[in-house]
PDB file of C-alpha atoms in Angstrom:
ATOM      1  CA  UNK S   1      36.979  10.581 -19.924  1.00  0.00           C
ATOM      2  CA  UNK S   2      34.951  10.751 -23.197  1.00  0.00           C
ATOM      3  CA  UNK S   3      32.803  13.409 -24.913  1.00  0.00           C
ATOM      4  CA  UNK S   4      29.570  11.823 -23.473  1.00  0.00           C
ATOM      5  CA  UNK S   5      30.860  11.745 -20.228  1.00  0.00           C
ATOM      6  CA  UNK S   6      31.828  15.255 -20.325  1.00  0.00           C
ATOM      7  CA  UNK S   7      28.330  16.488 -22.038  1.00  0.00           C
ATOM      8  CA  UNK S   8      26.900  14.855 -19.200  1.00  0.00           C
ATOM      9  CA  UNK S   9      28.546  16.320 -16.023  1.00  0.00           C
ATOM     10  CA  UNK S  10      28.578  19.786 -18.408  1.00  0.00           C
ATOM     11  CA  UNK S  11      24.840  19.895 -18.524  1.00  0.00           C
ATOM     12  CA  UNK S  12      24.687  18.551 -14.904  1.00  0.00           C
ATOM     13  CA  UNK S  13      26.308  21.844 -13.389  1.00  0.00           C
ATOM     14  CA  UNK S  14      24.825  23.914 -16.149  1.00  0.00           C
ATOM     15  CA  UNK S  15      21.317  24.266 -14.443  1.00  0.00           C
ATOM     16  CA  UNK S  16      20.113  25.518 -17.648  1.00  0.00           C
ATOM     17  CA  UNK S  17      16.781  23.306 -17.288  1.00  0.00           C
ATOM     18  CA  UNK S  18      16.122  23.977 -13.915  1.00  0.00           C
ATOM     19  CA  UNK S  19      13.277  26.002 -13.302  1.00  0.00           C
ATOM     20  CA  UNK S  20      13.891  27.539  -9.439  1.00  0.00           C
ATOM     21  CA  UNK S  21      10.450  28.618  -8.748  1.00  0.00           C
ATOM     22  CA  UNK S  22       9.241  24.654  -9.571  1.00  0.00           C
ATOM     23  CA  UNK S  23      12.445  23.657  -7.109  1.00  0.00           C
ATOM     24  CA  UNK S  24      11.072  26.220  -4.292  1.00  0.00           C
ATOM     25  CA  UNK S  25       7.347  24.669  -4.629  1.00  0.00           C
ATOM     26  CA  UNK S  26       9.204  21.058  -4.166  1.00  0.00           C
ATOM     27  CA  UNK S  27      10.990  21.746  -1.492  1.00  0.00           C
ATOM     28  CA  UNK S  28       8.146  22.925   0.496  1.00  0.00           C
ATOM     29  CA  UNK S  29       5.980  20.002  -0.650  1.00  0.00           C
ATOM     30  CA  UNK S  30       8.848  17.691   0.642  1.00  0.00           C
ATOM     31  CA  UNK S  31       9.224  20.007   4.127  1.00  0.00           C
ATOM     32  CA  UNK S  32       5.338  19.628   4.558  1.00  0.00           C
ATOM     33  CA  UNK S  33       5.026  16.113   3.858  1.00  0.00           C
ATOM     34  CA  UNK S  34       7.923  15.355   6.251  1.00  0.00           C
ATOM     35  CA  UNK S  35       6.818  17.479   8.927  1.00  0.00           C
ATOM     36  CA  UNK S  36       3.149  16.431   9.092  1.00  0.00           C
ATOM     37  CA  UNK S  37       3.944  13.163   8.851  1.00  0.00           C
ATOM     38  CA  UNK S  38       6.606  13.340  11.381  1.00  0.00           C
ATOM     39  CA  UNK S  39       4.171  14.897  13.919  1.00  0.00           C
ATOM     40  CA  UNK S  40       1.771  12.433  13.703  1.00  0.00           C
ATOM     41  CA  UNK S  41       4.574   9.461  13.426  1.00  0.00           C
ATOM     42  CA  UNK S  42       5.931  10.863  16.628  1.00  0.00           C
ATOM     43  CA  UNK S  43       2.323  10.980  18.357  1.00  0.00           C
ATOM     44  CA  UNK S  44       1.296   7.545  17.273  1.00  0.00           C
ATOM     45  CA  UNK S  45       4.565   5.804  17.695  1.00  0.00           C
ATOM     46  CA  UNK S  46       4.696   6.912  21.301  1.00  0.00           C
ATOM     47  CA  UNK S  47       1.593   6.082  21.934  1.00  0.00           C
ATOM     48  CA  UNK S  48       1.655   2.101  21.046  1.00  0.00           C
ATOM     49  CA  UNK S  49       5.601   2.031  21.626  1.00  0.00           C
ATOM     50  CA  UNK S  50       3.986   3.009  25.408  1.00  0.00           C
ATOM     51  CA  UNK S  51       1.471   0.954  25.880  1.00  0.00           C
ATOM     52  CA  UNK S  52       3.925  -2.150  24.181  1.00  0.00           C
ATOM     53  CA  UNK S  53       6.188  -1.430  27.091  1.00  0.00           C
ATOM     54  CA  UNK S  54       3.731  -1.267  29.825  1.00  0.00           C
ATOM     55  CA  UNK S  55       2.242  -4.575  28.235  1.00  0.00           C
ATOM     56  CA  UNK S  56       5.321  -6.330  27.948  1.00  0.00           C
ATOM     57  CA  UNK S  57       6.142  -5.828  31.944  1.00  0.00           C
ATOM     58  CA  UNK S  58       2.749  -6.796  32.947  1.00  0.00           C
ATOM     59  CA  UNK S  59       2.135 -10.799  34.194  1.00  0.00           C
ATOM     60  CA  UNK S  60      -1.816 -10.805  33.261  1.00  0.00           C
ATOM     61  CA  UNK S  61      -2.849 -12.656  30.446  1.00  0.00           C
ATOM     62  CA  UNK S  62      -4.866 -10.003  29.015  1.00  0.00           C
ATOM     63  CA  UNK S  63      -1.639  -7.739  28.569  1.00  0.00           C
ATOM     64  CA  UNK S  64       0.278 -10.607  27.212  1.00  0.00           C
ATOM     65  CA  UNK S  65      -2.578 -10.950  24.779  1.00  0.00           C
ATOM     66  CA  UNK S  66      -2.759  -7.707  23.734  1.00  0.00           C
ATOM     67  CA  UNK S  67       0.880  -7.375  23.329  1.00  0.00           C
ATOM     68  CA  UNK S  68       0.949 -10.075  21.194  1.00  0.00           C
ATOM     69  CA  UNK S  69      -1.530  -8.361  18.770  1.00  0.00           C
ATOM     70  CA  UNK S  70       0.374  -5.288  18.770  1.00  0.00           C
ATOM     71  CA  UNK S  71       3.494  -6.675  18.023  1.00  0.00           C
ATOM     72  CA  UNK S  72       2.150  -8.463  14.847  1.00  0.00           C
ATOM     73  CA  UNK S  73       0.411  -5.514  13.450  1.00  0.00           C
ATOM     74  CA  UNK S  74       3.431  -3.179  14.133  1.00  0.00           C
ATOM     75  CA  UNK S  75       6.026  -6.134  12.767  1.00  0.00           C
ATOM     76  CA  UNK S  76       3.427  -6.307   9.940  1.00  0.00           C
ATOM     77  CA  UNK S  77       3.063  -2.728   8.666  1.00  0.00           C
ATOM     78  CA  UNK S  78       6.787  -2.564   9.332  1.00  0.00           C
ATOM     79  CA  UNK S  79       7.313  -5.349   6.545  1.00  0.00           C
ATOM     80  CA  UNK S  80       5.486  -4.319   3.851  1.00  0.00           C
ATOM     81  CA  UNK S  81       7.548  -2.164   1.373  1.00  0.00           C
ATOM     82  CA  UNK S  82       6.353   1.526   1.163  1.00  0.00           C
ATOM     83  CA  UNK S  83       5.736   1.623  -2.438  1.00  0.00           C
ATOM     84  CA  UNK S  84       3.201  -1.095  -2.231  1.00  0.00           C
ATOM     85  CA  UNK S  85       1.897   0.011   1.109  1.00  0.00           C
ATOM     86  CA  UNK S  86       0.924   3.343  -0.938  1.00  0.00           C
ATOM     87  CA  UNK S  87      -1.310   1.368  -3.279  1.00  0.00           C
ATOM     88  CA  UNK S  88      -3.002  -0.969  -0.796  1.00  0.00           C
ATOM     89  CA  UNK S  89      -4.109   2.368   1.304  1.00  0.00           C
ATOM     90  CA  UNK S  90      -5.301   3.747  -1.830  1.00  0.00           C
ATOM     91  CA  UNK S  91      -9.169   2.840  -1.082  1.00  0.00           C
ATOM     92  CA  UNK S  92      -8.541   3.976   2.780  1.00  0.00           C
ATOM     93  CA  UNK S  93      -6.507   7.235   1.427  1.00  0.00           C
ATOM     94  CA  UNK S  94      -9.347   8.326  -0.867  1.00  0.00           C
ATOM     95  CA  UNK S  95     -11.824   8.301   1.700  1.00  0.00           C
ATOM     96  CA  UNK S  96      -9.801   9.869   4.587  1.00  0.00           C
ATOM     97  CA  UNK S  97      -8.068  12.444   2.291  1.00  0.00           C
ATOM     98  CA  UNK S  98     -10.589  12.611  -0.842  1.00  0.00           C
ATOM     99  CA  UNK S  99      -7.916  12.082  -2.972  1.00  0.00           C
ATOM    100  CA  UNK S 100      -5.245   9.913  -3.735  1.00  0.00           C
ATOM    101  CA  UNK S 101      -2.744  12.176  -5.483  1.00  0.00           C
ATOM    102  CA  UNK S 102      -0.951  14.846  -4.730  1.00  0.00           C
ATOM    103  CA  UNK S 103       1.056  16.091  -0.604  1.00  0.00           C
ATOM    104  CA  UNK S 104      -2.584  15.039   0.979  1.00  0.00           C
ATOM    105  CA  UNK S 105      -2.539  11.640  -0.636  1.00  0.00           C
ATOM    106  CA  UNK S 106       0.808  10.821   0.523  1.00  0.00           C
ATOM    107  CA  UNK S 107       0.123  11.634   4.212  1.00  0.00           C
ATOM    108  CA  UNK S 108      -2.007   8.875   5.239  1.00  0.00           C
ATOM    109  CA  UNK S 109       0.842   6.158   3.820  1.00  0.00           C
ATOM    110  CA  UNK S 110       3.692   7.614   5.358  1.00  0.00           C
ATOM    111  CA  UNK S 111       2.341   8.046   8.489  1.00  0.00           C
ATOM    112  CA  UNK S 112       0.811   4.551   8.912  1.00  0.00           C
ATOM    113  CA  UNK S 113       4.400   3.070   7.564  1.00  0.00           C
ATOM    114  CA  UNK S 114       6.463   5.397   9.715  1.00  0.00           C
ATOM    115  CA  UNK S 115       4.493   4.955  12.922  1.00  0.00           C
ATOM    116  CA  UNK S 116       4.954   1.372  13.781  1.00  0.00           C
ATOM    117  CA  UNK S 117       8.764   1.605  13.021  1.00  0.00           C
ATOM    118  CA  UNK S 118       8.877   4.463  15.441  1.00  0.00           C
ATOM    119  CA  UNK S 119       6.723   2.608  18.162  1.00  0.00           C
ATOM    120  CA  UNK S 120       9.554  -0.265  18.093  1.00  0.00           C
ATOM    121  CA  UNK S 121      12.407   2.323  18.557  1.00  0.00           C
ATOM    122  CA  UNK S 122       9.952   4.009  21.661  1.00  0.00           C
ATOM    123  CA  UNK S 123       9.799   0.698  23.111  1.00  0.00           C
ATOM    124  CA  UNK S 124      13.864  -0.300  22.707  1.00  0.00           C
ATOM    125  CA  UNK S 125      13.850   3.284  24.410  1.00  0.00           C
ATOM    126  CA  UNK S 126      12.009   2.670  27.483  1.00  0.00           C
ATOM    127  CA  UNK S 127      13.399  -0.696  27.940  1.00  0.00           C
ATOM    128  CA  UNK S 128      16.754   0.586  28.076  1.00  0.00           C
ATOM    129  CA  UNK S 129      15.670   2.610  31.506  1.00  0.00           C
ATOM    130  CA  UNK S 130      17.208   1.519  34.745  1.00  0.00           C
ATOM    131  CA  UNK S 131      14.450  -0.815  36.122  1.00  0.00           C
ATOM    132  CA  UNK S 132      15.581   0.294  39.467  1.00  0.00           C
ATOM    133  CA  UNK S 133      14.120   3.880  38.659  1.00  0.00           C
ATOM    134  CA  UNK S 134      10.769   2.134  37.157  1.00  0.00           C
ATOM    135  CA  UNK S 135      10.596   0.205  40.032  1.00  0.00           C
ATOM    136  CA  UNK S 136      11.517   2.490  42.782  1.00  0.00           C
ATOM    137  CA  UNK S 137       8.674   4.948  41.267  1.00  0.00           C
ATOM    138  CA  UNK S 138       6.182   1.676  41.524  1.00  0.00           C
ATOM    139  CA  UNK S 139       6.954   1.367  45.054  1.00  0.00           C
ATOM    140  CA  UNK S 140       6.621   4.809  45.791  1.00  0.00           C
ATOM    141  CA  UNK S 141       2.494   4.501  44.908  1.00  0.00           C
ATOM    142  CA  UNK S 142       2.908   6.171  41.446  1.00  0.00           C
ATOM    143  CA  UNK S 143       0.193   6.144  39.090  1.00  0.00           C
ATOM    144  CA  UNK S 144       0.637   4.590  35.676  1.00  0.00           C
ATOM    145  CA  UNK S 145       0.103   8.314  34.400  1.00  0.00           C
ATOM    146  CA  UNK S 146       3.032   9.490  36.554  1.00  0.00           C
ATOM    147  CA  UNK S 147       5.158   6.618  36.041  1.00  0.00           C
ATOM    148  CA  UNK S 148       4.592   7.473  32.026  1.00  0.00           C
ATOM    149  CA  UNK S 149       5.063  11.031  32.639  1.00  0.00           C
ATOM    150  CA  UNK S 150       7.383  11.504  35.439  1.00  0.00           C
ATOM    151  CA  UNK S 151       9.771   8.370  34.786  1.00  0.00           C
ATOM    152  CA  UNK S 152       9.018   6.402  31.382  1.00  0.00           C
ATOM    153  CA  UNK S 153       9.111   9.472  29.189  1.00  0.00           C
ATOM    154  CA  UNK S 154      11.646  11.976  31.258  1.00  0.00           C
ATOM    155  CA  UNK S 155      14.340   8.990  30.991  1.00  0.00           C
ATOM    156  CA  UNK S 156      14.024   7.784  27.605  1.00  0.00           C
ATOM    157  CA  UNK S 157      13.839  11.667  25.932  1.00  0.00           C
ATOM    158  CA  UNK S 158      17.077  11.229  24.353  1.00  0.00           C
ATOM    159  CA  UNK S 159      16.656   7.939  23.116  1.00  0.00           C
ATOM    160  CA  UNK S 160      12.958   9.306  21.615  1.00  0.00           C
ATOM    161  CA  UNK S 161      14.746  12.405  20.308  1.00  0.00           C
ATOM    162  CA  UNK S 162      17.113  10.238  18.399  1.00  0.00           C
ATOM    163  CA  UNK S 163      14.353   7.422  17.490  1.00  0.00           C
ATOM    164  CA  UNK S 164      12.079  10.173  15.836  1.00  0.00           C
ATOM    165  CA  UNK S 165      15.315  11.867  14.234  1.00  0.00           C
ATOM    166  CA  UNK S 166      16.184   8.596  12.294  1.00  0.00           C
ATOM    167  CA  UNK S 167      12.259   8.071  11.302  1.00  0.00           C
ATOM    168  CA  UNK S 168      12.016  11.730   9.834  1.00  0.00           C
ATOM    169  CA  UNK S 169      14.886  10.893   7.666  1.00  0.00           C
ATOM    170  CA  UNK S 170      13.862   7.760   6.779  1.00  0.00           C
ATOM    171  CA  UNK S 171      10.002   9.833   6.040  1.00  0.00           C
ATOM    172  CA  UNK S 172      12.575  11.857   3.392  1.00  0.00           C
ATOM    173  CA  UNK S 173      13.017   9.045   1.563  1.00  0.00           C
ATOM    174  CA  UNK S 174      10.047   7.908   1.592  1.00  0.00           C
ATOM    175  CA  UNK S 175       8.533  11.443   0.215  1.00  0.00           C
ATOM    176  CA  UNK S 176      10.803  11.073  -2.472  1.00  0.00           C
ATOM    177  CA  UNK S 177       9.505   7.571  -3.238  1.00  0.00           C
ATOM    178  CA  UNK S 178       5.986   8.907  -3.039  1.00  0.00           C
ATOM    179  CA  UNK S 179       6.777  11.681  -5.172  1.00  0.00           C
ATOM    180  CA  UNK S 180       7.546   8.890  -8.261  1.00  0.00           C
ATOM    181  CA  UNK S 181       3.809   7.933  -8.186  1.00  0.00           C
ATOM    182  CA  UNK S 182       2.785  11.946  -8.014  1.00  0.00           C
ATOM    183  CA  UNK S 183       2.760  12.699  -4.235  1.00  0.00           C
ATOM    184  CA  UNK S 184       5.074  15.989  -5.292  1.00  0.00           C
ATOM    185  CA  UNK S 185       8.022  17.447  -3.885  1.00  0.00           C
ATOM    186  CA  UNK S 186      11.671  16.821  -4.957  1.00  0.00           C
ATOM    187  CA  UNK S 187      10.856  13.273  -5.312  1.00  0.00           C
ATOM    188  CA  UNK S 188       8.255  14.000  -8.263  1.00  0.00           C
ATOM    189  CA  UNK S 189      10.913  16.905  -9.896  1.00  0.00           C
ATOM    190  CA  UNK S 190      13.458  14.607  -9.644  1.00  0.00           C
ATOM    191  CA  UNK S 191      11.753  11.372 -11.628  1.00  0.00           C
ATOM    192  CA  UNK S 192       8.796  13.177 -13.339  1.00  0.00           C
ATOM    193  CA  UNK S 193      10.994  16.470 -14.758  1.00  0.00           C
ATOM    194  CA  UNK S 194      14.420  14.862 -14.557  1.00  0.00           C
ATOM    195  CA  UNK S 195      14.521  11.476 -15.153  1.00  0.00           C
ATOM    196  CA  UNK S 196      11.801  11.389 -17.970  1.00  0.00           C
ATOM    197  CA  UNK S 197      13.343  14.523 -19.611  1.00  0.00           C
ATOM    198  CA  UNK S 198      16.739  13.327 -18.863  1.00  0.00           C
ATOM    199  CA  UNK S 199      17.711  16.305 -17.178  1.00  0.00           C
ATOM    200  CA  UNK S 200      20.729  15.330 -15.194  1.00  0.00           C
ATOM    201  CA  UNK S 201      20.584  19.210 -13.615  1.00  0.00           C
ATOM    202  CA  UNK S 202      17.327  18.910 -12.257  1.00  0.00           C
ATOM    203  CA  UNK S 203      18.081  15.485 -10.710  1.00  0.00           C
ATOM    204  CA  UNK S 204      21.457  16.885  -9.217  1.00  0.00           C
ATOM    205  CA  UNK S 205      19.783  19.720  -7.683  1.00  0.00           C
ATOM    206  CA  UNK S 206      16.541  17.764  -6.205  1.00  0.00           C
ATOM    207  CA  UNK S 207      19.011  15.232  -4.773  1.00  0.00           C
ATOM    208  CA  UNK S 208      21.205  18.102  -2.809  1.00  0.00           C
ATOM    209  CA  UNK S 209      18.145  19.391  -1.847  1.00  0.00           C
ATOM    210  CA  UNK S 210      17.142  16.351  -0.045  1.00  0.00           C
ATOM    211  CA  UNK S 211      20.485  15.924   1.282  1.00  0.00           C
ATOM    212  CA  UNK S 212      20.412  19.490   2.821  1.00  0.00           C
ATOM    213  CA  UNK S 213      17.179  18.487   4.293  1.00  0.00           C
ATOM    214  CA  UNK S 214      18.198  15.156   5.838  1.00  0.00           C
ATOM    215  CA  UNK S 215      21.372  17.002   7.165  1.00  0.00           C
ATOM    216  CA  UNK S 216      19.586  19.832   8.731  1.00  0.00           C
ATOM    217  CA  UNK S 217      17.007  17.317  10.422  1.00  0.00           C
ATOM    218  CA  UNK S 218      20.154  14.851  11.640  1.00  0.00           C
ATOM    219  CA  UNK S 219      21.908  18.223  12.958  1.00  0.00           C
ATOM    220  CA  UNK S 220      18.781  19.735  15.073  1.00  0.00           C
ATOM    221  CA  UNK S 221      18.202  15.935  16.052  1.00  0.00           C
ATOM    222  CA  UNK S 222      21.825  15.187  17.653  1.00  0.00           C
ATOM    223  CA  UNK S 223      21.927  18.778  19.374  1.00  0.00           C
ATOM    224  CA  UNK S 224      18.543  18.164  21.179  1.00  0.00           C
ATOM    225  CA  UNK S 225      19.508  14.498  21.990  1.00  0.00           C
ATOM    226  CA  UNK S 226      22.624  15.663  23.707  1.00  0.00           C
ATOM    227  CA  UNK S 227      20.593  19.045  25.364  1.00  0.00           C
ATOM    228  CA  UNK S 228      18.208  16.366  26.914  1.00  0.00           C
ATOM    229  CA  UNK S 229      21.000  13.349  27.779  1.00  0.00           C
ATOM    230  CA  UNK S 230      21.772  13.961  31.808  1.00  0.00           C
ATOM    231  CA  UNK S 231      24.480  11.138  31.726  1.00  0.00           C
TER     232      UNK S 231
END
């Protein structure tokens, strides 16, 4: 191993360039963006996914048209790369949040980018419910809201939790991308401080904390999914 590689490794593990108060601020910003966007993604994704599932089961022409329109927009926003979505939403973000930078400026793109993805997971999770359970509830005269709350959400709860876990982890990655263009968080710290100044120890610390956040989310999601799985 040459001296250049040794020097790089020595610098990475020296942490001499790491300003820990800045790291804690970056961790807080990443957690803030992730948690807030995950909450709204869960709400909007659940509504859209449930609507897609119910429309897909309906035989009426209006429901089929509604499903096709909703499916088109869901697929559209899922297909747009996140970095491009941020740029496309700049006028909307500026009107809604009053800024296009910082933690607040990243939230609309995070939510709009993740909600369609989670909506599809919700729809898939509900399609995995035993049709006999749904048909039995309908035969007993269950109302639409009773069917949603007592059957669809309850029976698909483990899948919904697993879906929001996967989506939240993808949101952590999205916050890192948003950080590169000034949204704050660990991505911002890794790029604007670590990369542009060639401070490899800062990049390493940022990466480790992102991994810890991802592992924590996965652990909590797996735990809740197992606790709610009745099989």
